[in-house]
mmCIF file of C-alpha atoms in Angstrom:
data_model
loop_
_atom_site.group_PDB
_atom_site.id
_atom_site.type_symbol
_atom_site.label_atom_id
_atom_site.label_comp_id
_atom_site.label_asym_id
_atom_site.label_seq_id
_atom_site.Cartn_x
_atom_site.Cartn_y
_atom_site.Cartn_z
ATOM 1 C CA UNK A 1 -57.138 -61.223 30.595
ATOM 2 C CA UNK A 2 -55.395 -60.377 27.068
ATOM 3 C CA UNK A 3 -56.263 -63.507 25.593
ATOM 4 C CA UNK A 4 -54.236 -64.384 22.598
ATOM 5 C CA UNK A 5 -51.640 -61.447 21.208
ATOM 6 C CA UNK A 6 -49.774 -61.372 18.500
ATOM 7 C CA UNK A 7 -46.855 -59.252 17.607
ATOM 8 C CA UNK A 8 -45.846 -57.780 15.018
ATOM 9 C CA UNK A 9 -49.435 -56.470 13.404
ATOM 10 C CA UNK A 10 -47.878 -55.627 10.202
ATOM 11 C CA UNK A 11 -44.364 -56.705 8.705
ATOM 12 C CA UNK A 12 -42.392 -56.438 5.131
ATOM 13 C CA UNK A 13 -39.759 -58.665 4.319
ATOM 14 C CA UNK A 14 -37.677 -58.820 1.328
ATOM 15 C CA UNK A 15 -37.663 -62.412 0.114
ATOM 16 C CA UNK A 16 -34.972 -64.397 2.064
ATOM 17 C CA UNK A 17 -35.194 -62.697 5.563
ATOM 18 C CA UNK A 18 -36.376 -64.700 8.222
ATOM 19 C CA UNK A 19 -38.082 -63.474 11.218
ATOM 20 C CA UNK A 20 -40.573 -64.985 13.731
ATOM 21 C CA UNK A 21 -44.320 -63.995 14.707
ATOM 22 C CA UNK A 22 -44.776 -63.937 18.470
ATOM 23 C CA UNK A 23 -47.802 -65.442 19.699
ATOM 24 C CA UNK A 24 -48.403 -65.765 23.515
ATOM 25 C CA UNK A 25 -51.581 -66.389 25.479
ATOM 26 C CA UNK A 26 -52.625 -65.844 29.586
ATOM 27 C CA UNK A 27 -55.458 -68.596 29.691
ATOM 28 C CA UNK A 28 -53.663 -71.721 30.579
ATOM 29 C CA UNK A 29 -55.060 -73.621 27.384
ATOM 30 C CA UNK A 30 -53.446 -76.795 26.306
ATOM 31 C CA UNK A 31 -53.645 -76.338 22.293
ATOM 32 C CA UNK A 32 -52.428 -73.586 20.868
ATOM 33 C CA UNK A 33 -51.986 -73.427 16.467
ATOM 34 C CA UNK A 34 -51.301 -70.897 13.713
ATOM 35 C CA UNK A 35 -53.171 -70.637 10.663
ATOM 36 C CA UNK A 36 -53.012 -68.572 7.964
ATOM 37 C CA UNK A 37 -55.542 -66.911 5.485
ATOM 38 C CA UNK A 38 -55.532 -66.185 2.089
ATOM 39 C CA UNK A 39 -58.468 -64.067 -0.193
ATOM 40 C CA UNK A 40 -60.972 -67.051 -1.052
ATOM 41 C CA UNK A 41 -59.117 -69.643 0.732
ATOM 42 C CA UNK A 42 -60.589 -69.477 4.346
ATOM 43 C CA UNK A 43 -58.035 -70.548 7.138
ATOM 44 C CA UNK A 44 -55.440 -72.876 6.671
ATOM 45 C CA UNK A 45 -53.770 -74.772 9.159
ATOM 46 C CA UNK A 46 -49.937 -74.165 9.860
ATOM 47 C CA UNK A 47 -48.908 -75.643 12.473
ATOM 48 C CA UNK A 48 -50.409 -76.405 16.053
ATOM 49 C CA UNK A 49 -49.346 -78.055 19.611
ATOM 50 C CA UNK A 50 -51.053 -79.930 22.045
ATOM 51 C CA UNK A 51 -49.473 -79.004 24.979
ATOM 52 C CA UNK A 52 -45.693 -77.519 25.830
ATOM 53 C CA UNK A 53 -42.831 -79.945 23.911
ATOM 54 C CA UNK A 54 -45.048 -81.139 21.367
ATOM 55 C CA UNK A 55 -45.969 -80.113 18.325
ATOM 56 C CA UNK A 56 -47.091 -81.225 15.044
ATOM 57 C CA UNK A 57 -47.815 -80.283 10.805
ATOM 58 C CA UNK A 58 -50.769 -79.243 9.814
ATOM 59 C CA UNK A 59 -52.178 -78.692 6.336
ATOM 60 C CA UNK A 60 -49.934 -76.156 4.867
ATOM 61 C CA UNK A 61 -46.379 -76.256 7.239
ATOM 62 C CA UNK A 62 -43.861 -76.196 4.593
ATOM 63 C CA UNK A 63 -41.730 -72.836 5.081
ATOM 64 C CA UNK A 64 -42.579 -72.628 8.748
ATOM 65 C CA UNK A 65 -41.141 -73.857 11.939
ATOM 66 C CA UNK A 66 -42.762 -73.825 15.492
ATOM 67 C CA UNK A 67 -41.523 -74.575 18.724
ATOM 68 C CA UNK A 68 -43.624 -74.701 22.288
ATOM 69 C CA UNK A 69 -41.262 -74.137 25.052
ATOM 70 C CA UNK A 70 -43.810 -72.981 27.907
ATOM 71 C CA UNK A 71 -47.643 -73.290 27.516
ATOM 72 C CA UNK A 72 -48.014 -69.513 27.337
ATOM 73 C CA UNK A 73 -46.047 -68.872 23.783
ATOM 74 C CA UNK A 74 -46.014 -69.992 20.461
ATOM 75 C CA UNK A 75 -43.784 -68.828 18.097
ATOM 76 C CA UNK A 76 -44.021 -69.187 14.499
ATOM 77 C CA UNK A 77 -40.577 -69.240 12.501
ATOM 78 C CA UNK A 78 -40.004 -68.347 8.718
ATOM 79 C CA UNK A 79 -36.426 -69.211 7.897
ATOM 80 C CA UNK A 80 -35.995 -67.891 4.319
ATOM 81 C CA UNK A 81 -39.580 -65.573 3.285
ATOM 82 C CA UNK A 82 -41.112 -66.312 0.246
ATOM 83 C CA UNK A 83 -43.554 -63.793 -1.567
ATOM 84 C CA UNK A 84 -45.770 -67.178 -1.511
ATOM 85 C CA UNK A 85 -45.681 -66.370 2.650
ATOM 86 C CA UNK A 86 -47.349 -63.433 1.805
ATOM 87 C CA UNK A 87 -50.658 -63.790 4.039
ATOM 88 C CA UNK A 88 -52.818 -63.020 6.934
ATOM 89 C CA UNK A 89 -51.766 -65.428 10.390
ATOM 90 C CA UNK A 90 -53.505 -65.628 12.961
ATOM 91 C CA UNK A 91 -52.644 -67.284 16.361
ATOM 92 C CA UNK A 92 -55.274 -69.349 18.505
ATOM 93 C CA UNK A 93 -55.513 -71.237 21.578
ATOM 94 C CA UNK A 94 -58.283 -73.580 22.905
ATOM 95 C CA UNK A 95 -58.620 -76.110 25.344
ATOM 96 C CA UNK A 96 -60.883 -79.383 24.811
ATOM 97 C CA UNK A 97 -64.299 -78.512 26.885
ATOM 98 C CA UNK A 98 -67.340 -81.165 27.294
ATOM 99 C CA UNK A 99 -68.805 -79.269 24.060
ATOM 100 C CA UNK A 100 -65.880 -79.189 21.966
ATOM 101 C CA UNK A 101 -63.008 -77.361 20.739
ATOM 102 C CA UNK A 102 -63.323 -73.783 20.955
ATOM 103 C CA UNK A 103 -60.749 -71.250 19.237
ATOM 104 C CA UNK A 104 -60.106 -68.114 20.346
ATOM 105 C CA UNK A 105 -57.855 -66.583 18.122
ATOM 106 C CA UNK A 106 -55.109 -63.424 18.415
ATOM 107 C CA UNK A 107 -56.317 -60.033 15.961
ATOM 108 C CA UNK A 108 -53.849 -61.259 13.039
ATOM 109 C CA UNK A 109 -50.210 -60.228 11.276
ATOM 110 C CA UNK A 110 -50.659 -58.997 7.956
ATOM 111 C CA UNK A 111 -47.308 -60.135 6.400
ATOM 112 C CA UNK A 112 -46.047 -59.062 3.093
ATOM 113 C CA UNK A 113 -43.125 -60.501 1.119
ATOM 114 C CA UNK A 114 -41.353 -58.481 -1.581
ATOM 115 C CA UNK B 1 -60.073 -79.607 -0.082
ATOM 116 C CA UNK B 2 -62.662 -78.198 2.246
ATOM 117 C CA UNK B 3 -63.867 -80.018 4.951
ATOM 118 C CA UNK B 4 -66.792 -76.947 5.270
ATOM 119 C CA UNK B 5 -68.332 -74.788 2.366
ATOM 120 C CA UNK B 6 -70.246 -72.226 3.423
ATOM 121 C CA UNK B 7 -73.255 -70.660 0.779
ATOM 122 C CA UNK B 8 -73.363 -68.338 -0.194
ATOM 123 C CA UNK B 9 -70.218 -66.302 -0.614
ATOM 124 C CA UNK B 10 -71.881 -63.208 -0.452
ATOM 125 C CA UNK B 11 -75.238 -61.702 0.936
ATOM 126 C CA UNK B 12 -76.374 -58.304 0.888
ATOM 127 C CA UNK B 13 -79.188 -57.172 3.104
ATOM 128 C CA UNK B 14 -81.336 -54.103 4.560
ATOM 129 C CA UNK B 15 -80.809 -53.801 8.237
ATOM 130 C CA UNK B 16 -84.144 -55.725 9.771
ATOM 131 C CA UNK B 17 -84.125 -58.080 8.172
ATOM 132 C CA UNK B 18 -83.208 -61.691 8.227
ATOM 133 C CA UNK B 19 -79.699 -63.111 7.039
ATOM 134 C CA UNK B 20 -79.283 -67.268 6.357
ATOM 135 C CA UNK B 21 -75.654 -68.598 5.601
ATOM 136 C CA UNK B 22 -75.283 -72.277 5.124
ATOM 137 C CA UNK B 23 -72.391 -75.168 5.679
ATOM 138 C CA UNK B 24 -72.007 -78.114 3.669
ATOM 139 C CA UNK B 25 -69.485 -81.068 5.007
ATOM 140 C CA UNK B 26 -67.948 -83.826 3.273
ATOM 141 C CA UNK B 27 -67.159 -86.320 6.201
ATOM 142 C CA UNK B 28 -68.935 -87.725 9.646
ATOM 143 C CA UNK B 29 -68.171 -84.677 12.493
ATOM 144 C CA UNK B 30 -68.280 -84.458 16.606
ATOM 145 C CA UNK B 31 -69.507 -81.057 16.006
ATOM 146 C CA UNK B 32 -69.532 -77.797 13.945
ATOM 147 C CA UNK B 33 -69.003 -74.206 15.303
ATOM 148 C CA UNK B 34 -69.402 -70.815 13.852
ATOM 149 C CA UNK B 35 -67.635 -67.965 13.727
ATOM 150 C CA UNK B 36 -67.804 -64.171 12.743
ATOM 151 C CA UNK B 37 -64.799 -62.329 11.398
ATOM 152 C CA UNK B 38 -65.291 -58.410 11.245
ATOM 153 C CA UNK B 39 -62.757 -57.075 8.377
ATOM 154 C CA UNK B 40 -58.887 -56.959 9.852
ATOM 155 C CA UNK B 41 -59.709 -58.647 12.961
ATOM 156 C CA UNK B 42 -59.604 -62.034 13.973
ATOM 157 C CA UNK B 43 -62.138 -64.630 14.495
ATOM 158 C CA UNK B 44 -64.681 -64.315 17.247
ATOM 159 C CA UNK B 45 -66.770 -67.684 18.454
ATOM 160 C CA UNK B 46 -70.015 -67.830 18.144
ATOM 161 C CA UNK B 47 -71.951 -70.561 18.572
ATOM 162 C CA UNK B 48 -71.167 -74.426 18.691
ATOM 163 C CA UNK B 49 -73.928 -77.136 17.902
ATOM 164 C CA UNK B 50 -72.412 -80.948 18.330
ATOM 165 C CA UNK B 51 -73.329 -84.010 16.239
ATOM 166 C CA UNK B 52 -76.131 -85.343 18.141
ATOM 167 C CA UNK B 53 -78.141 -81.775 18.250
ATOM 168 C CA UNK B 54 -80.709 -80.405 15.437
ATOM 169 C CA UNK B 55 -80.628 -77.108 16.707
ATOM 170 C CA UNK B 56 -79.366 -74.435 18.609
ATOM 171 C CA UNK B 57 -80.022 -70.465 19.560
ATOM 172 C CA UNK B 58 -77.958 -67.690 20.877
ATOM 173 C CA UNK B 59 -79.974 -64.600 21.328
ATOM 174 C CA UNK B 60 -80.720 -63.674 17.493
ATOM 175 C CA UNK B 61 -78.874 -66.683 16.242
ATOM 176 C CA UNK B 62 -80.395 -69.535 15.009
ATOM 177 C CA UNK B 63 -78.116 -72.753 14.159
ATOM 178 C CA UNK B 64 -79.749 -76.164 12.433
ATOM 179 C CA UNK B 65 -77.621 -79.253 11.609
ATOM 180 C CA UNK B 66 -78.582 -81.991 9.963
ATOM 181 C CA UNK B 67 -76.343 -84.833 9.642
ATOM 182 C CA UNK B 68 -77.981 -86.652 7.075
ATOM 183 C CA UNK B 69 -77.101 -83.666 4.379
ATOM 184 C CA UNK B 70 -74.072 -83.037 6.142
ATOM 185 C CA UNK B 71 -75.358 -79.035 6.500
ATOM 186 C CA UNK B 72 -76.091 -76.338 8.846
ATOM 187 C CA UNK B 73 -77.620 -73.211 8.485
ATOM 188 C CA UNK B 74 -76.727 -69.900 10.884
ATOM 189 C CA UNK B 75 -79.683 -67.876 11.006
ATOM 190 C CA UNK B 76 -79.366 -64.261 12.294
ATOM 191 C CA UNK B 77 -82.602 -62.682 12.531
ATOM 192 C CA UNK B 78 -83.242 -58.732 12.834
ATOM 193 C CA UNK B 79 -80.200 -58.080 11.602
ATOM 194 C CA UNK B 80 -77.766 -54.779 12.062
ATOM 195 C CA UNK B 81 -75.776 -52.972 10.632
ATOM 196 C CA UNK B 82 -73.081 -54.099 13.505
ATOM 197 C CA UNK B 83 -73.779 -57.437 11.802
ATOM 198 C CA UNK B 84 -71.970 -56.794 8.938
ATOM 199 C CA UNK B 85 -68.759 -59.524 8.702
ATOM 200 C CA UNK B 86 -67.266 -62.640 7.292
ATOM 201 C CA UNK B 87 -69.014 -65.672 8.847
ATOM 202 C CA UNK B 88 -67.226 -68.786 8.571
ATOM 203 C CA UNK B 89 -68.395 -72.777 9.567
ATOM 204 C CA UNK B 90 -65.670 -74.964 10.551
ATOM 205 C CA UNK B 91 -65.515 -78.525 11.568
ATOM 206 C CA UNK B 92 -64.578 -80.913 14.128
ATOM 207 C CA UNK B 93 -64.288 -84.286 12.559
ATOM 208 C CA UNK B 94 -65.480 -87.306 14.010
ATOM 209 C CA UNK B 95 -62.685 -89.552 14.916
ATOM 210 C CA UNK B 96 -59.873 -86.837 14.060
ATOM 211 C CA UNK B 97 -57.800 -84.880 16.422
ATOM 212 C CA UNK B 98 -60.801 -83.359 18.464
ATOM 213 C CA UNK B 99 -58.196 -80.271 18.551
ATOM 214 C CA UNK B 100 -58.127 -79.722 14.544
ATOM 215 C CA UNK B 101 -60.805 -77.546 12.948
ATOM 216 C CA UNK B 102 -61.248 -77.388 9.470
ATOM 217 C CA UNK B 103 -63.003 -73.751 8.497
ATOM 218 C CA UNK B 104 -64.394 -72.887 5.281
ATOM 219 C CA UNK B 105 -64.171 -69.988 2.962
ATOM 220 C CA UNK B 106 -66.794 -68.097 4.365
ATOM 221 C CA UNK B 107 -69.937 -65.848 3.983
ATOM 222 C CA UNK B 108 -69.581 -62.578 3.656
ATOM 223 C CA UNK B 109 -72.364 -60.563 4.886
ATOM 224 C CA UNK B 110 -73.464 -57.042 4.518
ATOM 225 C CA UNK B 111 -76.104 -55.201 6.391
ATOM 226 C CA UNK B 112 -77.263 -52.045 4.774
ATOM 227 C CA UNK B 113 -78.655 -49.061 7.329
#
């Protein structure tokens, strides 16, 4: 299994451009969310979705859009790149277990905005 | 603000020997997790330790909790250099969205050869 991926690795914007992070993942979980991480600020939540159709705000969502088509892909959107966007995002799916929640989270997309 | 804090921010240690990070929490919790972070790379699970346990082991991980200080400790004993990484608490909070974690800034540790 790939687990969680997430493409682009790297990307440069110039302020204004839009683009979209790809996020997909191959073990059927439910939840799937984006975060993003900034020096000294730990993770952040984005955005996230409990299952395909919805999703919902999380701490930090303003200059992002997600959608959740299919349970495989989430797709974060930036409509207009800030050099405030400029950050770390990682990608993560879980599913709710007996235990808890547990993450399992894509290798990252450094973004940078100029 | 931070659900989790983890103390300290930084530790720097000789390879053998043992490394303690701790989590503070502000609010009630179904459980708290921790994970490792080696530098550019994501976040890897390690160990998960719900409300109603004290404490918890994984191999050379140790995990306490204790819900009356609202803490937990990781404990990583022997450590390697391999250990070397960001280690970061994050919570589940009790009566939340049992999806939403809430991580904190992290330790970052260094093991020395």
């Amino acid at each position: 299994n790939a687990g969680v991926t997430q493409t682009p690795k790297f990307q440069v914007l110039k302020t204004g451009q839009s683009m979209t992070l790809q996020c997909a993942q191959d073990m059927n979980h439910e939840y799937m969310s984006w975060y993003r991480q900034d020096p000294g600020m730990g993770l952040r939540l984005i955005h996230y979705s409990v299952g395909a159709g919805i999703t919902d705000q999380g701490e930090v969502p303003n200059g992002y859009n997600v959608s959740r088509s299919t349970t495989e892909d989430f797709p974060l959107r930036l409509l207009s790149a800030a050099p405030s966007q400029t950050s770390v995002y990682f990608c993560a799916s879980s599913y709710l277990g007996p235990g808890g929640n547990t993450i399992y989270f894509g290798e990252g997309s450094w973004l940078t905005v100029v | 603000s931070q659900q989790g804090e983890e103390d300290p921010q930084a530790l720097s240690i000789q390879e053998g020997e043992n490394a303690t990070m701790n989590c503070s929490y502000k609010t009630s919790i179904n459980n708290l997790q921790w994970y490792r972070q080696n530098s550019g790379r994501g976040l890897v699970h390690l160990i998960l330790i719900r409300s109603n346990e004290r404490e918890k082991h994984s191999g050379r991980l140790r995990v306490t909790l204790d819900t009356s200080k609202k803490s937990s400790s990781l404990l990583i004993t022997a450590s390697r250099a391999a250990d070397t990484a960001s280690y970061f608490c994050a919570t589940d909070l009790s009566g939340g969205s049992n999806y939403k974690l809430t991580f904190g800034k992290g330790t970052l540790l260094t093991v020395n050869p």
